[in-house]
mmCIF file of C-alpha atoms and ligand atoms in Angstrom:
data_model
loop_
_atom_site.group_PDB
_atom_site.id
_atom_site.type_symbol
_atom_site.label_atom_id
_atom_site.label_comp_id
_atom_site.label_asym_id
_atom_site.label_seq_id
_atom_site.Cartn_x
_atom_site.Cartn_y
_atom_site.Cartn_z
ATOM 1 C CA MET A 7 -8.277 -4.442 137.887
ATOM 2 C CA PRO A 8 -10.105 -2.199 135.967
ATOM 3 C CA GLY A 9 -8.773 0.462 134.373
ATOM 4 C CA LYS A 10 -5.170 -0.945 134.127
ATOM 5 C CA THR A 11 -2.846 -2.119 131.568
ATOM 6 C CA PRO A 12 -2.284 -5.442 132.742
ATOM 7 C CA ILE A 13 1.390 -6.012 133.221
ATOM 8 C CA LEU A 14 3.380 -9.545 131.937
ATOM 9 C CA SER A 15 3.155 -12.079 133.967
ATOM 10 C CA ARG A 16 7.761 -12.683 134.744
ATOM 11 C CA ARG A 17 6.772 -15.996 132.350
ATOM 12 C CA ASP A 18 4.860 -14.221 130.090
ATOM 13 C CA ALA A 19 8.535 -11.573 130.155
ATOM 14 C CA LEU A 20 10.748 -14.399 129.222
ATOM 15 C CA VAL A 21 9.184 -15.982 126.270
ATOM 16 C CA GLY A 22 9.271 -12.467 125.044
ATOM 17 C CA ALA A 23 12.761 -12.346 126.087
ATOM 18 C CA ALA A 24 13.525 -15.388 124.785
ATOM 19 C CA VAL A 25 11.554 -14.601 121.135
ATOM 20 C CA THR A 26 12.799 -11.424 120.790
ATOM 21 C CA LEU A 27 16.740 -12.720 120.990
ATOM 22 C CA LEU A 28 15.820 -15.860 118.501
ATOM 23 C CA ALA A 29 15.020 -12.606 116.466
ATOM 24 C CA LEU A 30 18.190 -10.495 117.327
ATOM 25 C CA GLN A 31 19.815 -14.201 116.440
ATOM 26 C CA GLY A 32 18.087 -14.314 112.595
ATOM 27 C CA CYS A 33 16.780 -18.180 112.624
ATOM 28 C CA SER A 34 18.720 -18.478 108.718
ATOM 29 C CA SER A 35 19.589 -21.577 110.357
ATOM 30 C CA SER A 36 16.788 -22.503 112.484
ATOM 31 C CA HIS A 37 16.760 -26.219 112.163
ATOM 32 C CA PRO A 38 18.476 -27.539 115.530
ATOM 33 C CA ARG A 39 17.453 -31.145 115.287
ATOM 34 C CA LEU A 40 19.598 -30.913 111.599
ATOM 35 C CA PRO A 41 22.826 -32.921 111.665
ATOM 36 C CA GLY A 42 25.798 -31.699 111.790
ATOM 37 C CA TYR A 43 23.955 -27.830 113.658
ATOM 38 C CA VAL A 44 25.868 -25.988 116.046
ATOM 39 C CA PRO A 45 23.931 -23.385 117.466
ATOM 40 C CA PRO A 46 25.953 -19.922 116.442
ATOM 41 C CA PRO A 47 26.136 -18.110 119.842
ATOM 42 C CA LEU A 48 23.476 -14.702 120.354
ATOM 43 C CA ASP A 49 26.788 -12.764 121.025
ATOM 44 C CA VAL A 50 30.448 -13.322 119.633
ATOM 45 C CA SER A 51 32.690 -10.043 121.277
ATOM 46 C CA GLY A 52 34.866 -9.608 123.136
ATOM 47 C CA ALA A 53 35.701 -12.906 124.637
ATOM 48 C CA ARG A 54 33.166 -14.957 122.504
ATOM 49 C CA SER A 55 35.175 -13.913 119.469
ATOM 50 C CA LEU A 56 36.369 -16.089 117.010
ATOM 51 C CA ARG A 57 40.450 -14.091 117.380
ATOM 52 C CA ALA A 58 39.936 -13.979 121.417
ATOM 53 C CA GLN A 59 39.363 -18.095 121.279
ATOM 54 C CA ALA A 60 41.743 -18.704 118.414
ATOM 55 C CA ALA A 61 44.162 -16.841 120.329
ATOM 56 C CA ALA A 62 43.983 -18.689 123.506
ATOM 57 C CA HIS A 63 44.340 -22.063 121.256
ATOM 58 C CA GLY A 64 47.077 -19.981 120.430
ATOM 59 C CA LEU A 65 45.572 -19.169 116.325
ATOM 60 C CA LEU A 66 45.239 -16.089 113.979
ATOM 61 C CA THR A 67 42.186 -15.414 112.798
ATOM 62 C CA GLY A 68 40.156 -13.743 111.030
ATOM 63 C CA PHE A 69 38.826 -12.922 106.576
ATOM 64 C CA ALA A 70 39.868 -11.654 103.703
ATOM 65 C CA LEU A 71 38.711 -7.872 103.371
ATOM 66 C CA SER A 72 37.075 -5.695 100.139
ATOM 67 C CA VAL A 73 38.788 -2.789 100.672
ATOM 68 C CA PRO A 74 35.672 -0.637 98.807
ATOM 69 C CA LEU A 75 33.319 -2.234 101.625
ATOM 70 C CA LEU A 76 35.460 -1.704 104.507
ATOM 71 C CA GLN A 77 34.865 2.044 103.110
ATOM 72 C CA ASP A 78 31.162 1.367 102.386
ATOM 73 C CA SER A 79 29.321 -1.029 105.544
ATOM 74 C CA GLU A 80 29.955 -0.407 109.633
ATOM 75 C CA PRO A 81 28.073 -3.331 110.335
ATOM 76 C CA TYR A 82 31.585 -4.625 107.545
ATOM 77 C CA ARG A 83 33.316 -3.414 109.736
ATOM 78 C CA ARG A 84 32.275 -4.031 112.588
ATOM 79 C CA VAL A 85 32.273 -7.837 112.229
ATOM 80 C CA ALA A 86 35.876 -7.721 111.323
ATOM 81 C CA ARG A 87 37.684 -5.061 113.903
ATOM 82 C CA GLU A 88 35.627 -8.013 116.627
ATOM 83 C CA GLN A 89 36.555 -10.578 114.540
ATOM 84 C CA CYS A 90 39.680 -10.824 113.240
ATOM 85 C CA SER A 91 43.123 -10.284 114.741
ATOM 86 C CA ILE A 92 44.627 -11.110 110.816
ATOM 87 C CA ALA A 93 43.503 -10.088 108.104
ATOM 88 C CA VAL A 94 44.466 -9.585 104.511
ATOM 89 C CA ALA A 95 42.975 -7.827 101.225
ATOM 90 C CA GLU A 96 40.999 -9.385 99.312
ATOM 91 C CA ASN A 97 42.146 -7.655 95.731
ATOM 92 C CA THR A 98 43.496 -4.486 96.465
ATOM 93 C CA MET A 99 47.402 -5.689 97.134
ATOM 94 C CA LYS A 100 47.578 -7.409 93.587
ATOM 95 C CA TRP A 101 49.521 -6.478 90.936
ATOM 96 C CA GLY A 102 45.766 -5.591 89.045
ATOM 97 C CA ALA A 103 45.019 -3.365 91.681
ATOM 98 C CA ILE A 104 48.311 -1.324 92.772
ATOM 99 C CA ARG A 105 50.002 -0.458 89.007
ATOM 100 C CA PRO A 106 47.281 1.178 87.379
ATOM 101 C CA THR A 107 50.720 1.670 84.424
ATOM 102 C CA ARG A 108 54.090 0.686 83.637
ATOM 103 C CA ALA A 109 55.449 3.783 85.627
ATOM 104 C CA ASP A 110 52.136 4.412 88.327
ATOM 105 C CA PHE A 111 51.408 2.888 91.450
ATOM 106 C CA ASN A 112 47.876 3.485 92.987
ATOM 107 C CA PHE A 113 48.751 2.739 96.793
ATOM 108 C CA ASP A 114 45.992 4.228 97.980
ATOM 109 C CA GLY A 115 43.546 0.775 99.101
ATOM 110 C CA ALA A 116 46.540 -0.592 99.546
ATOM 111 C CA ASP A 117 47.152 2.210 102.641
ATOM 112 C CA ALA A 118 43.392 1.996 103.322
ATOM 113 C CA PHE A 119 44.067 -1.354 104.404
ATOM 114 C CA VAL A 120 46.833 -1.611 106.625
ATOM 115 C CA GLN A 121 45.428 1.877 107.906
ATOM 116 C CA PHE A 122 42.465 -0.523 109.278
ATOM 117 C CA CYS A 123 43.911 -2.787 110.818
ATOM 118 C CA GLU A 124 46.579 -1.094 112.173
ATOM 119 C CA SER A 125 43.866 0.952 114.309
ATOM 120 C CA HIS A 126 41.953 -1.918 116.126
ATOM 121 C CA ASN A 127 45.371 -4.377 116.550
ATOM 122 C CA ILE A 128 45.074 -6.772 113.870
ATOM 123 C CA LYS A 129 48.109 -8.401 112.487
ATOM 124 C CA MET A 130 48.398 -8.116 108.273
ATOM 125 C CA ARG A 131 48.797 -11.000 105.061
ATOM 126 C CA GLY A 132 50.017 -8.839 101.896
ATOM 127 C CA HIS A 133 48.665 -10.924 98.999
ATOM 128 C CA ASN A 134 50.205 -11.511 96.562
ATOM 129 C CA LEU A 135 53.628 -10.428 94.568
ATOM 130 C CA CYS A 136 53.839 -12.870 92.186
ATOM 131 C CA TRP A 137 51.183 -14.383 90.242
ATOM 132 C CA HIS A 138 49.325 -14.979 86.877
ATOM 133 C CA GLU A 139 46.155 -13.413 87.323
ATOM 134 C CA SER A 140 45.573 -10.018 87.731
ATOM 135 C CA LEU A 141 48.355 -9.456 85.856
ATOM 136 C CA PRO A 142 47.032 -5.783 84.778
ATOM 137 C CA ARG A 143 47.095 -4.730 80.278
ATOM 138 C CA TRP A 144 49.956 -2.873 80.022
ATOM 139 C CA PHE A 145 52.392 -5.961 81.713
ATOM 140 C CA LEU A 146 50.916 -8.837 79.282
ATOM 141 C CA ASP A 147 51.096 -6.795 76.388
ATOM 142 C CA THR A 148 54.582 -5.131 76.758
ATOM 143 C CA ALA A 149 57.136 -7.805 78.393
ATOM 144 C CA THR A 150 59.301 -9.946 77.054
ATOM 145 C CA PRO A 151 62.205 -11.958 79.006
ATOM 146 C CA GLU A 152 64.469 -9.133 78.765
ATOM 147 C CA ASN A 153 62.837 -6.542 81.480
ATOM 148 C CA ALA A 154 60.723 -8.990 82.977
ATOM 149 C CA ARG A 155 62.959 -9.856 85.645
ATOM 150 C CA ALA A 156 63.379 -6.643 86.401
ATOM 151 C CA LEU A 157 59.030 -6.162 86.610
ATOM 152 C CA LEU A 158 59.237 -8.492 89.055
ATOM 153 C CA THR A 159 62.001 -7.248 91.694
ATOM 154 C CA GLU A 160 61.561 -3.922 90.650
ATOM 155 C CA HIS A 161 57.362 -4.486 92.042
ATOM 156 C CA ILE A 162 58.636 -6.418 94.609
ATOM 157 C CA ARG A 163 61.303 -3.468 95.920
ATOM 158 C CA VAL A 164 58.227 -1.021 95.728
ATOM 159 C CA VAL A 165 55.573 -2.820 97.222
ATOM 160 C CA ALA A 166 57.004 -5.024 99.986
ATOM 161 C CA GLY A 167 59.438 -1.917 101.109
ATOM 162 C CA ARG A 168 56.094 0.022 101.309
ATOM 163 C CA TYR A 169 54.871 -2.038 103.748
ATOM 164 C CA ARG A 170 58.380 -3.257 105.830
ATOM 165 C CA GLY A 171 57.918 -4.671 109.422
ATOM 166 C CA ARG A 172 54.381 -3.670 109.505
ATOM 167 C CA MET A 173 53.061 -6.845 107.820
ATOM 168 C CA HIS A 174 52.590 -10.551 109.598
ATOM 169 C CA SER A 175 53.286 -12.526 105.602
ATOM 170 C CA TRP A 176 53.429 -12.225 102.697
ATOM 171 C CA ASP A 177 51.851 -15.019 99.958
ATOM 172 C CA VAL A 178 55.197 -13.921 97.890
ATOM 173 C CA VAL A 179 54.070 -16.324 94.761
ATOM 174 C CA ASN A 180 50.318 -17.621 93.892
ATOM 175 C CA GLU A 181 49.476 -20.725 92.903
ATOM 176 C CA ALA A 182 53.111 -21.868 91.110
ATOM 177 C CA VAL A 183 51.685 -25.335 91.022
ATOM 178 C CA TRP A 184 49.703 -26.342 87.595
ATOM 179 C CA ILE A 185 50.726 -30.255 86.341
ATOM 180 C CA ALA A 186 47.898 -30.249 83.740
ATOM 181 C CA ASP A 187 50.611 -28.069 82.415
ATOM 182 C CA GLY A 188 52.155 -30.993 81.294
ATOM 183 C CA ARG A 189 56.226 -30.241 82.665
ATOM 184 C CA PRO A 190 58.027 -33.268 84.766
ATOM 185 C CA ASP A 191 58.922 -30.481 88.077
ATOM 186 C CA GLY A 192 54.832 -29.880 87.756
ATOM 187 C CA LEU A 193 55.402 -26.300 87.915
ATOM 188 C CA ARG A 194 52.519 -23.691 85.962
ATOM 189 C CA THR A 195 53.138 -22.983 81.978
ATOM 190 C CA SER A 196 52.949 -18.781 83.683
ATOM 191 C CA PRO A 197 53.452 -16.191 82.561
ATOM 192 C CA TRP A 198 56.483 -15.577 84.735
ATOM 193 C CA LEU A 199 57.629 -18.918 84.574
ATOM 194 C CA LYS A 200 57.417 -18.360 80.435
ATOM 195 C CA LEU A 201 59.231 -15.154 80.772
ATOM 196 C CA ILE A 202 61.550 -15.327 84.174
ATOM 197 C CA GLY A 203 62.056 -19.050 83.492
ATOM 198 C CA ASP A 204 61.796 -21.877 86.629
ATOM 199 C CA ASP A 205 64.182 -19.403 88.539
ATOM 200 C CA TYR A 206 61.785 -17.340 88.891
ATOM 201 C CA ILE A 207 60.183 -17.825 92.115
ATOM 202 C CA GLU A 208 63.271 -18.448 93.896
ATOM 203 C CA VAL A 209 64.022 -14.506 92.658
ATOM 204 C CA ALA A 210 60.630 -13.576 94.262
ATOM 205 C CA PHE A 211 61.497 -14.991 97.473
ATOM 206 C CA ARG A 212 65.526 -13.648 97.222
ATOM 207 C CA THR A 213 64.067 -10.243 96.859
ATOM 208 C CA ALA A 214 60.996 -10.642 98.978
ATOM 209 C CA ARG A 215 62.255 -10.848 101.697
ATOM 210 C CA GLN A 216 65.554 -7.906 100.786
ATOM 211 C CA ALA A 217 61.940 -6.456 101.332
ATOM 212 C CA ASP A 218 61.001 -7.249 104.330
ATOM 213 C CA PRO A 219 62.706 -9.185 106.428
ATOM 214 C CA ALA A 220 60.292 -9.517 109.156
ATOM 215 C CA ALA A 221 57.360 -10.897 106.534
ATOM 216 C CA LEU A 222 57.119 -14.197 107.098
ATOM 217 C CA LEU A 223 57.311 -15.235 103.652
ATOM 218 C CA THR A 224 54.728 -17.503 102.049
ATOM 219 C CA TYR A 225 53.308 -20.075 99.055
ATOM 220 C CA ASN A 226 50.691 -20.164 98.488
ATOM 221 C CA GLU A 227 48.181 -22.486 96.677
ATOM 222 C CA TYR A 228 45.356 -24.587 96.443
ATOM 223 C CA GLY A 229 43.824 -27.679 95.210
ATOM 224 C CA LEU A 230 46.338 -29.570 98.882
ATOM 225 C CA GLU A 231 43.622 -30.268 100.576
ATOM 226 C CA GLY A 232 41.118 -32.998 99.892
ATOM 227 C CA GLU A 233 41.323 -36.864 99.221
ATOM 228 C CA SER A 234 41.637 -36.880 94.790
ATOM 229 C CA GLU A 235 44.133 -38.148 93.142
ATOM 230 C CA GLY A 236 43.847 -34.582 91.676
ATOM 231 C CA ASP A 237 44.756 -33.571 95.021
ATOM 232 C CA GLN A 238 47.150 -36.347 95.769
ATOM 233 C CA GLN A 239 49.060 -34.975 92.495
ATOM 234 C CA LYS A 240 49.027 -31.373 93.757
ATOM 235 C CA ARG A 241 50.395 -31.806 96.871
ATOM 236 C CA ILE A 242 54.044 -33.984 95.724
ATOM 237 C CA ALA A 243 54.769 -31.161 93.355
ATOM 238 C CA THR A 244 54.436 -28.683 95.813
ATOM 239 C CA LEU A 245 56.230 -30.697 98.411
ATOM 240 C CA LEU A 246 59.280 -31.375 95.886
ATOM 241 C CA LEU A 247 59.142 -27.630 94.911
ATOM 242 C CA LEU A 248 59.653 -26.470 98.198
ATOM 243 C CA ARG A 249 62.024 -28.574 98.896
ATOM 244 C CA ARG A 250 63.891 -27.528 96.131
ATOM 245 C CA LEU A 251 63.244 -23.970 97.981
ATOM 246 C CA ARG A 252 64.759 -25.419 101.006
ATOM 247 C CA GLN A 253 67.858 -27.328 98.929
ATOM 248 C CA ARG A 254 68.371 -24.333 97.990
ATOM 249 C CA ASN A 255 68.220 -22.246 100.526
ATOM 250 C CA VAL A 256 65.232 -19.748 99.272
ATOM 251 C CA PRO A 257 63.957 -17.734 102.269
ATOM 252 C CA ILE A 258 61.092 -19.196 102.037
ATOM 253 C CA ASP A 259 59.416 -19.565 106.006
ATOM 254 C CA ALA A 260 55.150 -20.829 105.920
ATOM 255 C CA VAL A 261 52.676 -21.990 103.482
ATOM 256 C CA GLY A 262 49.066 -21.701 102.510
ATOM 257 C CA ILE A 263 46.936 -24.374 102.174
ATOM 258 C CA GLN A 264 44.755 -21.811 100.409
ATOM 259 C CA SER A 265 41.052 -24.380 101.545
ATOM 260 C CA HIS A 266 38.945 -23.836 99.718
ATOM 261 C CA ILE A 267 36.881 -26.710 100.415
ATOM 262 C CA LYS A 268 33.339 -27.915 99.087
ATOM 263 C CA ALA A 269 30.309 -29.371 101.176
ATOM 264 C CA ARG A 270 29.252 -33.203 100.327
ATOM 265 C CA SER A 271 32.595 -33.569 98.216
ATOM 266 C CA LEU A 272 32.863 -36.803 97.378
ATOM 267 C CA HIS A 273 36.671 -37.746 98.605
ATOM 268 C CA GLY A 274 36.467 -35.906 102.451
ATOM 269 C CA TYR A 275 39.606 -34.144 103.758
ATOM 270 C CA GLY A 276 42.030 -35.423 106.473
ATOM 271 C CA PRO A 277 44.398 -37.752 106.659
ATOM 272 C CA SER A 278 46.519 -36.782 103.483
ATOM 273 C CA LEU A 279 46.357 -33.176 104.353
ATOM 274 C CA ARG A 280 47.521 -33.995 107.781
ATOM 275 C CA SER A 281 50.525 -36.261 106.132
ATOM 276 C CA PHE A 282 51.567 -32.736 103.642
ATOM 277 C CA ILE A 283 50.432 -30.559 107.374
ATOM 278 C CA GLN A 284 53.209 -32.329 108.495
ATOM 279 C CA SER A 285 55.544 -32.779 105.311
ATOM 280 C CA CYS A 286 56.308 -28.447 105.177
ATOM 281 C CA LYS A 287 57.006 -29.237 109.250
ATOM 282 C CA SER A 288 59.968 -31.828 108.792
ATOM 283 C CA MET A 289 60.972 -28.552 106.064
ATOM 284 C CA ASP A 290 60.197 -26.371 109.231
ATOM 285 C CA LEU A 291 58.129 -24.300 107.365
ATOM 286 C CA GLU A 292 54.245 -22.736 109.193
ATOM 287 C CA VAL A 293 51.869 -23.298 107.114
ATOM 288 C CA PHE A 294 49.006 -20.877 107.180
ATOM 289 C CA ILE A 295 44.294 -21.184 106.566
ATOM 290 C CA THR A 296 44.944 -18.502 103.488
ATOM 291 C CA GLU A 297 41.100 -18.839 102.430
ATOM 292 C CA LEU A 298 38.743 -20.688 104.140
ATOM 293 C CA ASP A 299 35.318 -21.060 102.040
ATOM 294 C CA VAL A 300 32.936 -24.366 102.395
ATOM 295 C CA ASP A 301 30.979 -24.315 98.566
ATOM 296 C CA ASP A 302 27.502 -25.693 98.367
ATOM 297 C CA ARG A 303 26.432 -25.947 94.946
ATOM 298 C CA GLU A 304 26.051 -29.796 96.888
ATOM 299 C CA LEU A 305 23.248 -29.187 99.027
ATOM 300 C CA PRO A 306 19.754 -28.940 98.623
ATOM 301 C CA SER A 307 18.378 -24.897 98.685
ATOM 302 C CA ASP A 308 16.916 -25.129 102.181
ATOM 303 C CA SER A 309 19.427 -22.742 104.138
ATOM 304 C CA GLY A 310 18.892 -24.466 106.733
ATOM 305 C CA HIS A 311 20.675 -27.946 105.895
ATOM 306 C CA ARG A 312 22.941 -25.560 104.458
ATOM 307 C CA ASP A 313 23.959 -23.867 106.826
ATOM 308 C CA ALA A 314 24.222 -27.462 109.190
ATOM 309 C CA GLY A 315 26.005 -29.260 106.241
ATOM 310 C CA VAL A 316 28.396 -26.168 105.712
ATOM 311 C CA ALA A 317 28.921 -26.375 109.484
ATOM 312 C CA ALA A 318 29.836 -30.325 109.242
ATOM 313 C CA THR A 319 32.407 -29.165 106.050
ATOM 314 C CA TYR A 320 33.946 -26.449 109.035
ATOM 315 C CA ALA A 321 34.483 -29.148 111.724
ATOM 316 C CA ASP A 322 35.694 -31.694 110.117
ATOM 317 C CA TYR A 323 38.543 -29.042 107.821
ATOM 318 C CA LEU A 324 39.137 -27.585 110.547
ATOM 319 C CA GLN A 325 40.303 -30.191 112.872
ATOM 320 C CA ALA A 326 42.137 -32.333 110.833
ATOM 321 C CA THR A 327 44.157 -28.880 110.442
ATOM 322 C CA LEU A 328 44.460 -27.395 113.680
ATOM 323 C CA ALA A 329 45.826 -30.966 115.156
ATOM 324 C CA GLU A 330 48.820 -29.709 113.497
ATOM 325 C CA PRO A 331 50.084 -27.596 115.246
ATOM 326 C CA ASN A 332 52.384 -25.605 112.544
ATOM 327 C CA VAL A 333 48.898 -24.821 111.555
ATOM 328 C CA LYS A 334 49.231 -21.045 113.413
ATOM 329 C CA ALA A 335 45.983 -18.952 111.167
ATOM 330 C CA VAL A 336 43.031 -19.357 109.647
ATOM 331 C CA LEU A 337 41.457 -16.578 107.641
ATOM 332 C CA THR A 338 38.309 -17.643 106.228
ATOM 333 C CA TRP A 339 38.093 -15.274 102.138
ATOM 334 C CA GLY A 340 35.238 -13.180 102.867
ATOM 335 C CA VAL A 341 33.344 -12.191 105.697
ATOM 336 C CA ASP A 342 29.590 -11.777 104.656
ATOM 337 C CA ASP A 343 27.556 -14.485 102.183
ATOM 338 C CA ALA A 344 26.940 -12.282 100.306
ATOM 339 C CA GLN A 345 29.959 -10.668 99.300
ATOM 340 C CA SER A 346 31.464 -13.942 98.362
ATOM 341 C CA TRP A 347 33.562 -14.952 94.661
ATOM 342 C CA LEU A 348 31.474 -17.118 95.104
ATOM 343 C CA ASN A 349 28.520 -16.074 93.903
ATOM 344 C CA GLN A 350 30.301 -15.363 91.141
ATOM 345 C CA ARG A 351 32.994 -18.280 89.682
ATOM 346 C CA SER A 352 30.622 -20.743 91.283
ATOM 347 C CA ARG A 353 27.209 -20.500 91.013
ATOM 348 C CA ARG A 354 24.183 -23.142 92.535
ATOM 349 C CA THR A 355 21.801 -23.800 90.496
ATOM 350 C CA ASP A 356 18.896 -22.659 91.321
ATOM 351 C CA ASN A 357 20.869 -19.506 91.847
ATOM 352 C CA LYS A 358 20.668 -19.433 95.241
ATOM 353 C CA PRO A 359 23.132 -17.179 97.208
ATOM 354 C CA GLN A 360 26.071 -19.261 98.529
ATOM 355 C CA ARG A 361 26.314 -19.191 102.033
ATOM 356 C CA PRO A 362 29.666 -20.575 102.537
ATOM 357 C CA LEU A 363 30.967 -18.809 104.819
ATOM 358 C CA LEU A 364 30.829 -17.355 108.859
ATOM 359 C CA PHE A 365 28.341 -14.607 108.917
ATOM 360 C CA ASP A 366 24.910 -13.869 106.463
ATOM 361 C CA GLN A 367 24.423 -11.582 104.559
ATOM 362 C CA ASP A 368 23.074 -8.920 107.533
ATOM 363 C CA PHE A 369 26.333 -10.210 109.294
ATOM 364 C CA ARG A 370 24.193 -12.682 111.648
ATOM 365 C CA PRO A 371 26.477 -15.768 112.756
ATOM 366 C CA LYS A 372 25.191 -19.060 111.613
ATOM 367 C CA PRO A 373 26.662 -22.477 113.209
ATOM 368 C CA ALA A 374 29.677 -22.646 110.503
ATOM 369 C CA PHE A 375 31.095 -20.286 113.047
ATOM 370 C CA ALA A 376 29.970 -21.836 116.119
ATOM 371 C CA ALA A 377 31.864 -24.849 114.663
ATOM 372 C CA ALA A 378 34.766 -22.699 113.727
ATOM 373 C CA ALA A 379 34.979 -21.979 117.676
ATOM 374 C CA ALA A 380 34.695 -25.076 118.851
ATOM 375 C CA ALA A 381 37.570 -26.609 116.202
ATOM 376 C CA PHE A 382 39.408 -23.134 117.618
ATOM 377 C CA ALA A 383 38.921 -24.937 121.207
ATOM 378 C CA GLY A 384 39.036 -28.024 120.676
ATOM 379 C CA ARG A 385 42.905 -27.570 119.774
ATOM 380 C CA SER A 386 44.857 -27.600 122.787
ATOM 381 C CA ASN A 387 42.388 -30.576 124.596
ATOM 382 C CA GLY A 388 42.632 -32.511 121.867
ATOM 383 C CA ARG A 389 44.654 -35.914 121.660
ATOM 384 C CA ARG A 390 46.753 -35.764 118.521
ATOM 385 C CA PRO A 391 46.031 -39.578 116.313
ATOM 386 C CA GLN A 392 49.354 -40.687 115.081
ATOM 387 C CA ASN A 393 49.701 -40.402 111.397
ATOM 388 C CA PRO A 394 51.800 -43.681 110.043
ATOM 389 C CA HIS A 395 52.684 -41.996 107.508
ATOM 390 C CA SER A 396 54.054 -38.161 109.465
ATOM 391 C CA GLY A 397 56.902 -37.204 108.188
ATOM 392 C CA SER A 398 58.457 -38.575 104.831
ATOM 393 C CA LEU A 399 55.574 -37.578 101.764
ATOM 394 C CA GLN A 400 58.126 -35.522 100.152
ATOM 395 C CA ASP A 401 60.698 -38.781 100.390
ATOM 396 C CA ARG A 402 58.427 -41.208 99.648
ATOM 397 C CA HIS A 403 57.105 -39.507 96.544
ATOM 398 C CA SER A 404 59.950 -37.748 94.788
ATOM 399 C CA GLN A 405 61.365 -40.586 93.872
ATOM 400 C CA SER A 406 57.804 -41.766 92.140
ATOM 401 C CA LEU A 407 57.906 -38.720 90.239
HETATM 402 C C1 XIL B 1 39.376 -13.765 93.934
HETATM 403 C C2 XIL B 1 38.744 -12.511 94.383
HETATM 404 O O1 XIL B 1 37.618 -13.201 95.842
HETATM 405 C C3 XIL B 1 37.594 -12.049 93.376
HETATM 406 O O2 XIL B 1 36.903 -10.885 94.114
HETATM 407 C C4 XIL B 1 38.369 -11.459 92.381
HETATM 408 O O3 XIL B 1 37.839 -11.270 91.290
HETATM 409 C C5 XIL B 1 39.430 -13.070 91.886
HETATM 410 O O4 XIL B 1 40.700 -13.557 92.638
HETATM 411 N N1 XIL B 1 42.713 -17.616 95.248
HETATM 412 C C6 XIL B 1 43.542 -16.073 95.029
HETATM 413 C C7 XIL B 1 43.208 -14.975 95.117
HETATM 414 O O5 XIL B 1 44.747 -16.392 95.842
HETATM 415 O O6 XIL B 1 44.067 -14.218 95.095
HETATM 416 C C8 XIL B 1 41.465 -15.304 94.477
HETATM 417 O O7 XIL B 1 40.677 -13.582 95.154
HETATM 418 C C9 XIL B 1 40.481 -16.109 95.530
HETATM 419 C C10 XIL B 1 41.335 -17.359 94.641
#
């Protein structure tokens, strides 16, 4: 009609709405026909959040959080409180952050993390109390065989004691196994081992139990995930370590499998890792997937292909590990791709940023999000295939060492 503004037909309105939704979704991964591609949902809040979907299947889930970003970025805070039922501070509870000097403890960052989590009903993992990295300069300059044991126990008493009764779990000892150091027991010749001796691990766990009896005390390790010979050796050495701790009645409740994995890994992930998790169960240990991310260096530049490949890797890895009932938590190492440590640690040859996490640089859920949610949902439905190697890996391999 002349003079009247044309109104949209119903069809046009629907098409417009669909386009708007797609734009909101952000088609960083607009390749629905790629193998492994799972369309990410538009709405990931409430019942569609990872935390809700994990809870329905007996799991806790969440991210490593950066305290500076929690303080600076509302989108970051929003995703964290929407998705996490558990979180860990990426760096803020490490020695390097908490111990500026021998005499001082700086809890500003750690307290801010705890405050955020407690105010949003998010359980917390503490990371970590004893590691060969993130040791302050003053420590490396002044620690001696005479004072190291007291330095370790004092640190654990003060730090774990401060948050007593409030932490879900603590990574008491991080990354203590390193086969290449050539010791028969597979232990890393870390500063702690050199200064204190191989019982430093036991000392750390016993002190942590006294400082926070309610926290699940965890041994956290990487390089356990794959089917390669190197990972197999590390699994064996780790199981032997765990068994020694058990035999000596050292208080330990859980194993953290870091899970820094790779898309298009040559060896894949699955049977041997499941066998490892079953061996943990036979020692009555819970298992947490503590630092999951998928390095996409081996995938082509195109972001759609990468998102599909990363999602497929998440799907495979989580399907395998979540089939084991003693796996109780899944945390990714970061919230969004832009902040991933892999952008420093494992740069792509095309210099593009890595896309290893569940949310992209604009906090939009990726196909990997849908893959993780589907793996959570499949947990209680999937029948567990019988594994002929279950239960006794550590026994079989202890004889061969
Ligand atoms: C990494 C952080 O992500 C980086 O920001 C930091 O520079 C170095 O440490 N295993 C661990 C984590 O247990 O503490 C590491 O975190 C990643 C590997």
